[in-house]
Amino acid sequence: AGGGGGGSSYAAPGTRNASFWLDSSGTPSVTITYAAAASITLTKQASPTSGPAPLEVAYAYTLVNEGTDTLFHVSVADDHCSAVTLQGGDVDGDQLLDPGETWTFGCSRSFSSPGTYTNTATARGTNTATGLPVSSNAAQATVTVGGATV
């Protein structure tokens, strides 16, 4: 274990499947593979899912850390709802998404034109053990907006 410049052979704690060999020229080579010990799952719901324009829709997001590593800098981004904010779930108040912990987020959007709107959200965080980024599945919700009532 130790740092190094380009081509370093340093392996972070939790590294799995490190292998060493000589390439065809006899130069030592190192391959390090990190096992995914972090896994986050995102679900998303819209309420209401339909109605006449203008329609105010609240989105609720649930993010679960199903892995064994803790995550920091956790956020949810939605392609059609810009201010997704943490609502709760950080029970110990450490701003870390701990293994088994569930966080909830929210966002709202007003739809003024009739149509069917599907938007997608994803969550991201950084693994505290490896420093590597972790992304969730894509979660979608569809809202149908009808013509304005008179």
mmCIF file of the C-alpha atoms, coordinates in Angstrom:
data_MODEL
# 
_entry.id   MODEL 
# 
loop_
_atom_site.group_PDB 
_atom_site.id 
_atom_site.type_symbol 
_atom_site.label_atom_id 
_atom_site.label_alt_id 
_atom_site.label_comp_id 
_atom_site.label_asym_id 
_atom_site.label_entity_id 
_atom_site.label_seq_id 
_atom_site.pdbx_PDB_ins_code 
_atom_site.Cartn_x 
_atom_site.Cartn_y 
_atom_site.Cartn_z 
_atom_site.occupancy 
_atom_site.B_iso_or_equiv 
_atom_site.pdbx_formal_charge 
_atom_site.auth_seq_id 
_atom_site.auth_comp_id 
_atom_site.auth_asym_id 
_atom_site.auth_atom_id 
_atom_site.pdbx_PDB_model_num 
ATOM 1   C CA . ALA A 1 1   ? 0.000   0.000  0.000   1.00 0.00 ? 1   ALA A CA 1 
ATOM 2   C CA . GLY A 1 2   ? 1.411   3.335  -0.962  1.00 0.00 ? 2   GLY A CA 1 
ATOM 3   C CA . GLY A 1 3   ? 0.853   6.178  -3.319  1.00 0.00 ? 3   GLY A CA 1 
ATOM 4   C CA . GLY A 1 4   ? 2.593   6.737  -6.557  1.00 0.00 ? 4   GLY A CA 1 
ATOM 5   C CA . GLY A 1 5   ? 2.497   8.753  -9.705  1.00 0.00 ? 5   GLY A CA 1 
ATOM 6   C CA . GLY A 1 6   ? 0.888   7.686  -12.949 1.00 0.00 ? 6   GLY A CA 1 
ATOM 7   C CA . GLY A 1 7   ? 0.589   3.943  -13.005 1.00 0.00 ? 7   GLY A CA 1 
ATOM 8   C CA . SER A 1 8   ? 0.483   3.758  -9.218  1.00 0.00 ? 8   SER A CA 1 
ATOM 9   C CA . SER A 1 9   ? 0.012   0.381  -7.610  1.00 0.00 ? 9   SER A CA 1 
ATOM 10  C CA . TYR A 1 10  ? -1.896  1.875  -4.690  1.00 0.00 ? 10  TYR A CA 1 
ATOM 11  C CA . ALA A 1 11  ? -5.101  0.015  -3.836  1.00 0.00 ? 11  ALA A CA 1 
ATOM 12  C CA . ALA A 1 12  ? -7.641  1.664  -1.561  1.00 0.00 ? 12  ALA A CA 1 
ATOM 13  C CA . PRO A 1 13  ? -9.073  -0.221 1.405   1.00 0.00 ? 13  PRO A CA 1 
ATOM 14  C CA . GLY A 1 14  ? -11.910 -2.423 0.228   1.00 0.00 ? 14  GLY A CA 1 
ATOM 15  C CA . THR A 1 15  ? -10.247 -3.101 -3.118  1.00 0.00 ? 15  THR A CA 1 
ATOM 16  C CA . ARG A 1 16  ? -11.074 -6.495 -4.475  1.00 0.00 ? 16  ARG A CA 1 
ATOM 17  C CA . ASN A 1 17  ? -9.606  -8.519 -7.338  1.00 0.00 ? 17  ASN A CA 1 
ATOM 18  C CA . ALA A 1 18  ? -6.198  -6.856 -7.674  1.00 0.00 ? 18  ALA A CA 1 
ATOM 19  C CA . SER A 1 19  ? -3.878  -8.690 -10.064 1.00 0.00 ? 19  SER A CA 1 
ATOM 20  C CA . PHE A 1 20  ? -0.249  -8.215 -11.027 1.00 0.00 ? 20  PHE A CA 1 
ATOM 21  C CA . TRP A 1 21  ? 1.659   -9.543 -14.088 1.00 0.00 ? 21  TRP A CA 1 
ATOM 22  C CA . LEU A 1 22  ? 4.365   -8.777 -16.640 1.00 0.00 ? 22  LEU A CA 1 
ATOM 23  C CA . ASP A 1 23  ? 3.192   -7.566 -20.042 1.00 0.00 ? 23  ASP A CA 1 
ATOM 24  C CA . SER A 1 24  ? 4.679   -8.890 -23.312 1.00 0.00 ? 24  SER A CA 1 
ATOM 25  C CA . SER A 1 25  ? 7.700   -6.545 -22.998 1.00 0.00 ? 25  SER A CA 1 
ATOM 26  C CA . GLY A 1 26  ? 8.426   -7.714 -19.440 1.00 0.00 ? 26  GLY A CA 1 
ATOM 27  C CA . THR A 1 27  ? 7.114   -4.482 -17.889 1.00 0.00 ? 27  THR A CA 1 
ATOM 28  C CA . PRO A 1 28  ? 5.204   -5.033 -14.645 1.00 0.00 ? 28  PRO A CA 1 
ATOM 29  C CA . SER A 1 29  ? 1.483   -4.213 -14.896 1.00 0.00 ? 29  SER A CA 1 
ATOM 30  C CA . VAL A 1 30  ? -1.235  -3.831 -12.304 1.00 0.00 ? 30  VAL A CA 1 
ATOM 31  C CA . THR A 1 31  ? -5.001  -4.148 -12.727 1.00 0.00 ? 31  THR A CA 1 
ATOM 32  C CA . ILE A 1 32  ? -7.287  -3.098 -9.880  1.00 0.00 ? 32  ILE A CA 1 
ATOM 33  C CA . THR A 1 33  ? -10.999 -3.818 -9.978  1.00 0.00 ? 33  THR A CA 1 
ATOM 34  C CA . TYR A 1 34  ? -13.309 -2.251 -7.436  1.00 0.00 ? 34  TYR A CA 1 
ATOM 35  C CA . ALA A 1 35  ? -16.314 -4.315 -6.415  1.00 0.00 ? 35  ALA A CA 1 
ATOM 36  C CA . ALA A 1 36  ? -19.520 -2.331 -6.171  1.00 0.00 ? 36  ALA A CA 1 
ATOM 37  C CA . ALA A 1 37  ? -20.266 -2.210 -2.462  1.00 0.00 ? 37  ALA A CA 1 
ATOM 38  C CA . ALA A 1 38  ? -22.639 0.715  -2.893  1.00 0.00 ? 38  ALA A CA 1 
ATOM 39  C CA . SER A 1 39  ? -26.065 0.395  -4.445  1.00 0.00 ? 39  SER A CA 1 
ATOM 40  C CA . ILE A 1 40  ? -28.845 2.966  -4.410  1.00 0.00 ? 40  ILE A CA 1 
ATOM 41  C CA . THR A 1 41  ? -32.398 2.555  -5.648  1.00 0.00 ? 41  THR A CA 1 
ATOM 42  C CA . LEU A 1 42  ? -34.645 5.494  -6.519  1.00 0.00 ? 42  LEU A CA 1 
ATOM 43  C CA . THR A 1 43  ? -38.435 5.475  -6.822  1.00 0.00 ? 43  THR A CA 1 
ATOM 44  C CA . LYS A 1 44  ? -40.596 8.407  -7.877  1.00 0.00 ? 44  LYS A CA 1 
ATOM 45  C CA . GLN A 1 45  ? -44.291 9.250  -7.593  1.00 0.00 ? 45  GLN A CA 1 
ATOM 46  C CA . ALA A 1 46  ? -46.366 12.118 -8.972  1.00 0.00 ? 46  ALA A CA 1 
ATOM 47  C CA . SER A 1 47  ? -49.471 13.494 -7.272  1.00 0.00 ? 47  SER A CA 1 
ATOM 48  C CA . PRO A 1 48  ? -51.843 14.050 -8.940  1.00 0.00 ? 48  PRO A CA 1 
ATOM 49  C CA . THR A 1 49  ? -51.085 12.073 -12.097 1.00 0.00 ? 49  THR A CA 1 
ATOM 50  C CA . SER A 1 50  ? -53.743 13.832 -14.173 1.00 0.00 ? 50  SER A CA 1 
ATOM 51  C CA . GLY A 1 51  ? -56.025 16.856 -14.230 1.00 0.00 ? 51  GLY A CA 1 
ATOM 52  C CA . PRO A 1 52  ? -56.919 19.999 -16.149 1.00 0.00 ? 52  PRO A CA 1 
ATOM 53  C CA . ALA A 1 53  ? -54.420 22.781 -16.853 1.00 0.00 ? 53  ALA A CA 1 
ATOM 54  C CA . PRO A 1 54  ? -53.065 24.533 -14.952 1.00 0.00 ? 54  PRO A CA 1 
ATOM 55  C CA . LEU A 1 55  ? -52.029 21.514 -12.882 1.00 0.00 ? 55  LEU A CA 1 
ATOM 56  C CA . GLU A 1 56  ? -49.697 21.685 -9.882  1.00 0.00 ? 56  GLU A CA 1 
ATOM 57  C CA . VAL A 1 57  ? -47.911 18.350 -9.404  1.00 0.00 ? 57  VAL A CA 1 
ATOM 58  C CA . ALA A 1 58  ? -45.870 17.286 -6.381  1.00 0.00 ? 58  ALA A CA 1 
ATOM 59  C CA . TYR A 1 59  ? -43.157 14.702 -6.970  1.00 0.00 ? 59  TYR A CA 1 
ATOM 60  C CA . ALA A 1 60  ? -41.988 12.444 -4.151  1.00 0.00 ? 60  ALA A CA 1 
ATOM 61  C CA . TYR A 1 61  ? -38.696 10.565 -4.438  1.00 0.00 ? 61  TYR A CA 1 
ATOM 62  C CA . THR A 1 62  ? -37.513 7.726  -2.200  1.00 0.00 ? 62  THR A CA 1 
ATOM 63  C CA . LEU A 1 63  ? -33.830 6.797  -2.196  1.00 0.00 ? 63  LEU A CA 1 
ATOM 64  C CA . VAL A 1 64  ? -32.605 3.641  -0.453  1.00 0.00 ? 64  VAL A CA 1 
ATOM 65  C CA . ASN A 1 65  ? -28.980 2.680  0.168   1.00 0.00 ? 65  ASN A CA 1 
ATOM 66  C CA . GLU A 1 66  ? -29.073 -1.071 -0.445  1.00 0.00 ? 66  GLU A CA 1 
ATOM 67  C CA . GLY A 1 67  ? -25.294 -1.482 -0.407  1.00 0.00 ? 67  GLY A CA 1 
ATOM 68  C CA . THR A 1 68  ? -22.788 -1.888 2.392   1.00 0.00 ? 68  THR A CA 1 
ATOM 69  C CA . ASP A 1 69  ? -20.890 1.393  1.895   1.00 0.00 ? 69  ASP A CA 1 
ATOM 70  C CA . THR A 1 70  ? -21.880 4.847  3.120   1.00 0.00 ? 70  THR A CA 1 
ATOM 71  C CA . LEU A 1 71  ? -22.416 7.657  0.586   1.00 0.00 ? 71  LEU A CA 1 
ATOM 72  C CA . PHE A 1 72  ? -21.866 11.406 0.809   1.00 0.00 ? 72  PHE A CA 1 
ATOM 73  C CA . HIS A 1 73  ? -22.808 14.354 -1.449  1.00 0.00 ? 73  HIS A CA 1 
ATOM 74  C CA . VAL A 1 74  ? -26.090 12.596 -2.229  1.00 0.00 ? 74  VAL A CA 1 
ATOM 75  C CA . SER A 1 75  ? -28.509 14.388 -4.559  1.00 0.00 ? 75  SER A CA 1 
ATOM 76  C CA . VAL A 1 76  ? -31.459 13.741 -6.842  1.00 0.00 ? 76  VAL A CA 1 
ATOM 77  C CA . ALA A 1 77  ? -31.728 15.394 -10.259 1.00 0.00 ? 77  ALA A CA 1 
ATOM 78  C CA . ASP A 1 78  ? -34.913 15.484 -12.329 1.00 0.00 ? 78  ASP A CA 1 
ATOM 79  C CA . ASP A 1 79  ? -34.914 16.486 -15.998 1.00 0.00 ? 79  ASP A CA 1 
ATOM 80  C CA . HIS A 1 80  ? -38.129 18.540 -15.637 1.00 0.00 ? 80  HIS A CA 1 
ATOM 81  C CA . CYS A 1 81  ? -38.209 19.568 -11.974 1.00 0.00 ? 81  CYS A CA 1 
ATOM 82  C CA . SER A 1 82  ? -35.267 21.702 -10.941 1.00 0.00 ? 82  SER A CA 1 
ATOM 83  C CA . ALA A 1 83  ? -35.403 22.194 -7.189  1.00 0.00 ? 83  ALA A CA 1 
ATOM 84  C CA . VAL A 1 84  ? -35.350 18.627 -5.823  1.00 0.00 ? 84  VAL A CA 1 
ATOM 85  C CA . THR A 1 85  ? -34.750 18.978 -2.084  1.00 0.00 ? 85  THR A CA 1 
ATOM 86  C CA . LEU A 1 86  ? -34.121 16.590 0.785   1.00 0.00 ? 86  LEU A CA 1 
ATOM 87  C CA . GLN A 1 87  ? -37.272 16.195 2.881   1.00 0.00 ? 87  GLN A CA 1 
ATOM 88  C CA . GLY A 1 88  ? -36.134 13.672 5.490   1.00 0.00 ? 88  GLY A CA 1 
ATOM 89  C CA . GLY A 1 89  ? -34.636 10.318 6.345   1.00 0.00 ? 89  GLY A CA 1 
ATOM 90  C CA . ASP A 1 90  ? -31.176 11.296 7.595   1.00 0.00 ? 90  ASP A CA 1 
ATOM 91  C CA . VAL A 1 91  ? -32.058 9.920  11.026  1.00 0.00 ? 91  VAL A CA 1 
ATOM 92  C CA . ASP A 1 92  ? -28.636 10.498 12.601  1.00 0.00 ? 92  ASP A CA 1 
ATOM 93  C CA . GLY A 1 93  ? -28.184 13.940 10.992  1.00 0.00 ? 93  GLY A CA 1 
ATOM 94  C CA . ASP A 1 94  ? -24.704 13.168 9.652   1.00 0.00 ? 94  ASP A CA 1 
ATOM 95  C CA . GLN A 1 95  ? -25.504 14.061 6.000   1.00 0.00 ? 95  GLN A CA 1 
ATOM 96  C CA . LEU A 1 96  ? -24.369 10.551 5.004   1.00 0.00 ? 96  LEU A CA 1 
ATOM 97  C CA . LEU A 1 97  ? -26.642 8.014  3.328   1.00 0.00 ? 97  LEU A CA 1 
ATOM 98  C CA . ASP A 1 98  ? -25.816 5.033  5.513   1.00 0.00 ? 98  ASP A CA 1 
ATOM 99  C CA . PRO A 1 99  ? -26.379 1.405  4.475   1.00 0.00 ? 99  PRO A CA 1 
ATOM 100 C CA . GLY A 1 100 ? -30.064 0.557  4.916   1.00 0.00 ? 100 GLY A CA 1 
ATOM 101 C CA . GLU A 1 101 ? -31.042 4.214  5.293   1.00 0.00 ? 101 GLU A CA 1 
ATOM 102 C CA . THR A 1 102 ? -33.916 5.679  3.243   1.00 0.00 ? 102 THR A CA 1 
ATOM 103 C CA . TRP A 1 103 ? -34.063 9.356  2.311   1.00 0.00 ? 103 TRP A CA 1 
ATOM 104 C CA . THR A 1 104 ? -37.029 11.209 0.852   1.00 0.00 ? 104 THR A CA 1 
ATOM 105 C CA . PHE A 1 105 ? -36.867 14.153 -1.532  1.00 0.00 ? 105 PHE A CA 1 
ATOM 106 C CA . GLY A 1 106 ? -39.507 16.417 -3.055  1.00 0.00 ? 106 GLY A CA 1 
ATOM 107 C CA . CYS A 1 107 ? -40.134 18.814 -5.901  1.00 0.00 ? 107 CYS A CA 1 
ATOM 108 C CA . SER A 1 108 ? -43.187 20.461 -7.475  1.00 0.00 ? 108 SER A CA 1 
ATOM 109 C CA . ARG A 1 109 ? -43.974 21.716 -10.935 1.00 0.00 ? 109 ARG A CA 1 
ATOM 110 C CA . SER A 1 110 ? -46.892 23.504 -12.544 1.00 0.00 ? 110 SER A CA 1 
ATOM 111 C CA . PHE A 1 111 ? -48.087 22.376 -15.987 1.00 0.00 ? 111 PHE A CA 1 
ATOM 112 C CA . SER A 1 112 ? -49.919 25.075 -17.953 1.00 0.00 ? 112 SER A CA 1 
ATOM 113 C CA . SER A 1 113 ? -50.347 23.310 -21.309 1.00 0.00 ? 113 SER A CA 1 
ATOM 114 C CA . PRO A 1 114 ? -52.314 20.154 -22.103 1.00 0.00 ? 114 PRO A CA 1 
ATOM 115 C CA . GLY A 1 115 ? -50.282 17.059 -22.900 1.00 0.00 ? 115 GLY A CA 1 
ATOM 116 C CA . THR A 1 116 ? -48.642 13.966 -21.485 1.00 0.00 ? 116 THR A CA 1 
ATOM 117 C CA . TYR A 1 117 ? -45.391 14.627 -19.648 1.00 0.00 ? 117 TYR A CA 1 
ATOM 118 C CA . THR A 1 118 ? -42.894 11.974 -18.597 1.00 0.00 ? 118 THR A CA 1 
ATOM 119 C CA . ASN A 1 119 ? -39.899 13.054 -16.626 1.00 0.00 ? 119 ASN A CA 1 
ATOM 120 C CA . THR A 1 120 ? -36.924 11.102 -15.360 1.00 0.00 ? 120 THR A CA 1 
ATOM 121 C CA . ALA A 1 121 ? -34.911 11.393 -12.169 1.00 0.00 ? 121 ALA A CA 1 
ATOM 122 C CA . THR A 1 122 ? -31.630 9.850  -11.066 1.00 0.00 ? 122 THR A CA 1 
ATOM 123 C CA . ALA A 1 123 ? -29.704 10.007 -7.808  1.00 0.00 ? 123 ALA A CA 1 
ATOM 124 C CA . ARG A 1 124 ? -25.968 10.316 -7.319  1.00 0.00 ? 124 ARG A CA 1 
ATOM 125 C CA . GLY A 1 125 ? -23.597 10.083 -4.420  1.00 0.00 ? 125 GLY A CA 1 
ATOM 126 C CA . THR A 1 126 ? -19.959 9.412  -3.660  1.00 0.00 ? 126 THR A CA 1 
ATOM 127 C CA . ASN A 1 127 ? -18.791 6.208  -2.008  1.00 0.00 ? 127 ASN A CA 1 
ATOM 128 C CA . THR A 1 128 ? -16.935 7.061  1.226   1.00 0.00 ? 128 THR A CA 1 
ATOM 129 C CA . ALA A 1 129 ? -14.777 3.900  0.977   1.00 0.00 ? 129 ALA A CA 1 
ATOM 130 C CA . THR A 1 130 ? -13.554 4.333  -2.606  1.00 0.00 ? 130 THR A CA 1 
ATOM 131 C CA . GLY A 1 131 ? -14.262 7.961  -3.511  1.00 0.00 ? 131 GLY A CA 1 
ATOM 132 C CA . LEU A 1 132 ? -16.002 6.695  -6.644  1.00 0.00 ? 132 LEU A CA 1 
ATOM 133 C CA . PRO A 1 133 ? -19.343 8.056  -7.882  1.00 0.00 ? 133 PRO A CA 1 
ATOM 134 C CA . VAL A 1 134 ? -22.468 5.938  -7.436  1.00 0.00 ? 134 VAL A CA 1 
ATOM 135 C CA . SER A 1 135 ? -25.628 6.398  -9.543  1.00 0.00 ? 135 SER A CA 1 
ATOM 136 C CA . SER A 1 136 ? -29.117 5.051  -9.106  1.00 0.00 ? 136 SER A CA 1 
ATOM 137 C CA . ASN A 1 137 ? -31.524 3.601  -11.601 1.00 0.00 ? 137 ASN A CA 1 
ATOM 138 C CA . ALA A 1 138 ? -33.631 6.047  -13.635 1.00 0.00 ? 138 ALA A CA 1 
ATOM 139 C CA . ALA A 1 139 ? -37.049 6.618  -12.058 1.00 0.00 ? 139 ALA A CA 1 
ATOM 140 C CA . GLN A 1 140 ? -39.912 8.020  -14.138 1.00 0.00 ? 140 GLN A CA 1 
ATOM 141 C CA . ALA A 1 141 ? -43.363 9.452  -13.561 1.00 0.00 ? 141 ALA A CA 1 
ATOM 142 C CA . THR A 1 142 ? -45.977 10.401 -16.160 1.00 0.00 ? 142 THR A CA 1 
ATOM 143 C CA . VAL A 1 143 ? -48.550 13.165 -15.789 1.00 0.00 ? 143 VAL A CA 1 
ATOM 144 C CA . THR A 1 144 ? -51.458 13.810 -18.168 1.00 0.00 ? 144 THR A CA 1 
ATOM 145 C CA . VAL A 1 145 ? -52.694 17.400 -18.353 1.00 0.00 ? 145 VAL A CA 1 
ATOM 146 C CA . GLY A 1 146 ? -56.059 18.062 -19.957 1.00 0.00 ? 146 GLY A CA 1 
ATOM 147 C CA . GLY A 1 147 ? -57.547 21.231 -21.345 1.00 0.00 ? 147 GLY A CA 1 
ATOM 148 C CA . ALA A 1 148 ? -58.494 23.959 -18.892 1.00 0.00 ? 148 ALA A CA 1 
ATOM 149 C CA . THR A 1 149 ? -61.971 23.719 -17.414 1.00 0.00 ? 149 THR A CA 1 
ATOM 150 C CA . VAL A 1 150 ? -64.345 26.627 -17.952 1.00 0.00 ? 150 VAL A CA 1 
# 
